[in-house]
Amino acid sequence: MKILLAQPRGVCAGVDRAVKIVEIALERFGPPLYVRREIVHNRHTVQRLRARGVVFVDELDEVPDEALVVFSAHGVSPAVKSEASRRGLRAIDATCPLVAKVHQEVLRNVERDRSLVLIGHAGHDEVVGTVGHAPQAITLVTSVEDARTVALPRQRPLVALTQTTLSLDDTAEILAELRRRFPRLEQPAADDICSATQNRQNAGKAMAERVDLLRVVGSANSSNAARLVEVGQARGVAGHLIDDETEIDPLWLQGVETVGLTSGASTPEALVQRVIDRLRELGAHSMEACETVDNCPSAWRCIRMMDADKYGTCSDGSPGAACRLDEDCVSNNCDGVWRFCH
């Protein structure tokens, strides 16, 4: 049995940044450190940080007054930030800069008296935070069926936005149906789509043509990891989402000559290596990389367009978890090179 290993795969820059912000805060301020919602959607990462003294909460009412709290990579609404300020919480915003960019687009469009359509997953932390920036102006569309029936105001300009972790493929049919019904709908900016998500799906498509079975390493609440399984299944390849090597069923491998392996954008590479080791124990004798060409949007070639220095700073102005972006793309996954100041 051969392992075909996807490249690119695994942790994106926004996830890496958010986790490092938590780690820097722990080193500087010590535990307990409160984080609103899971910092990223990976069970192992959350468990590791919890063991170091991080307390994950669903809402701020679980955080003691004047405590230190981190907002997750998926972003929060202005109401959450206002509550933190009212209660004297020391807040660090670990929102992915790409998500923060979408938040700014929401505010700019509302100022211009435009109505917004947000394509995304209902209840996803990112979607909840984005809608919270202008609930009166945003209509959430989750599927093609929604797009066929949704009622939108026709007297004002319409602008479409997307959940950043959906790929171009994920949104294409929905956008097409919306444009059919609302021809003047403005398309979302290409650089609002997370290139890490798109590139990982492209790698999954290429790999699906060459494998008998697909394994995606990622947690059940990671939407992009679950989507990688669907990418394979849509091409006739059986796939499973696994958290780690302990979830591999040897029966899955019977009669399999080539198994494809990839991971979601919140999955640490160490987990992938553990899965590789387990597959070798179960009979894998060789491994080959399946590399795909990045489809980096031109906007990522000058990441300063995102005005990234605005994002990730402590609400009290302290530089303890400040961040910025370099101008160059990472050669493998085009997520951007992140530097940290502390």
Short mmCIF file of C-alpha atoms in Angstrom, two decimals, residues 105 119 158-162 171-172 174-176 178-179 183-190 192:
data_model
loop_
_atom_site.label_atom_id
_atom_site.label_comp_id
_atom_site.label_asym_id
_atom_site.label_seq_id
_atom_site.Cartn_x
_atom_site.Cartn_y
_atom_site.Cartn_z
CA GLU A 105 -16.21 45.56 4.12
CA ILE A 119 -22.96 33.08 1.91
CA LEU A 158 -26.91 44.40 -3.26
CA VAL A 159 -23.44 43.15 -2.36
CA ALA A 160 -22.43 39.52 -1.79
CA LEU A 161 -19.91 38.45 0.84
CA THR A 162 -18.74 34.95 1.77
CA THR A 171 -19.92 29.33 -3.40
CA ALA A 172 -20.12 29.16 -7.22
CA ILE A 174 -25.10 29.79 -4.87
CA LEU A 175 -23.67 32.93 -6.45
CA ALA A 176 -24.86 31.88 -9.90
CA LEU A 178 -28.34 34.77 -6.81
CA ARG A 179 -27.03 36.54 -9.90
CA PRO A 183 -28.52 40.56 -11.91
CA ARG A 184 -27.13 43.70 -10.27
CA LEU A 185 -25.72 41.79 -7.30
CA GLU A 186 -22.07 42.73 -6.77
CA GLN A 187 -19.75 39.72 -6.52
CA PRO A 188 -17.55 39.22 -3.45
CA ALA A 189 -13.94 40.25 -3.80
CA ALA A 190 -11.71 37.36 -4.90
CA ASP A 192 -12.09 37.43 0.52
#
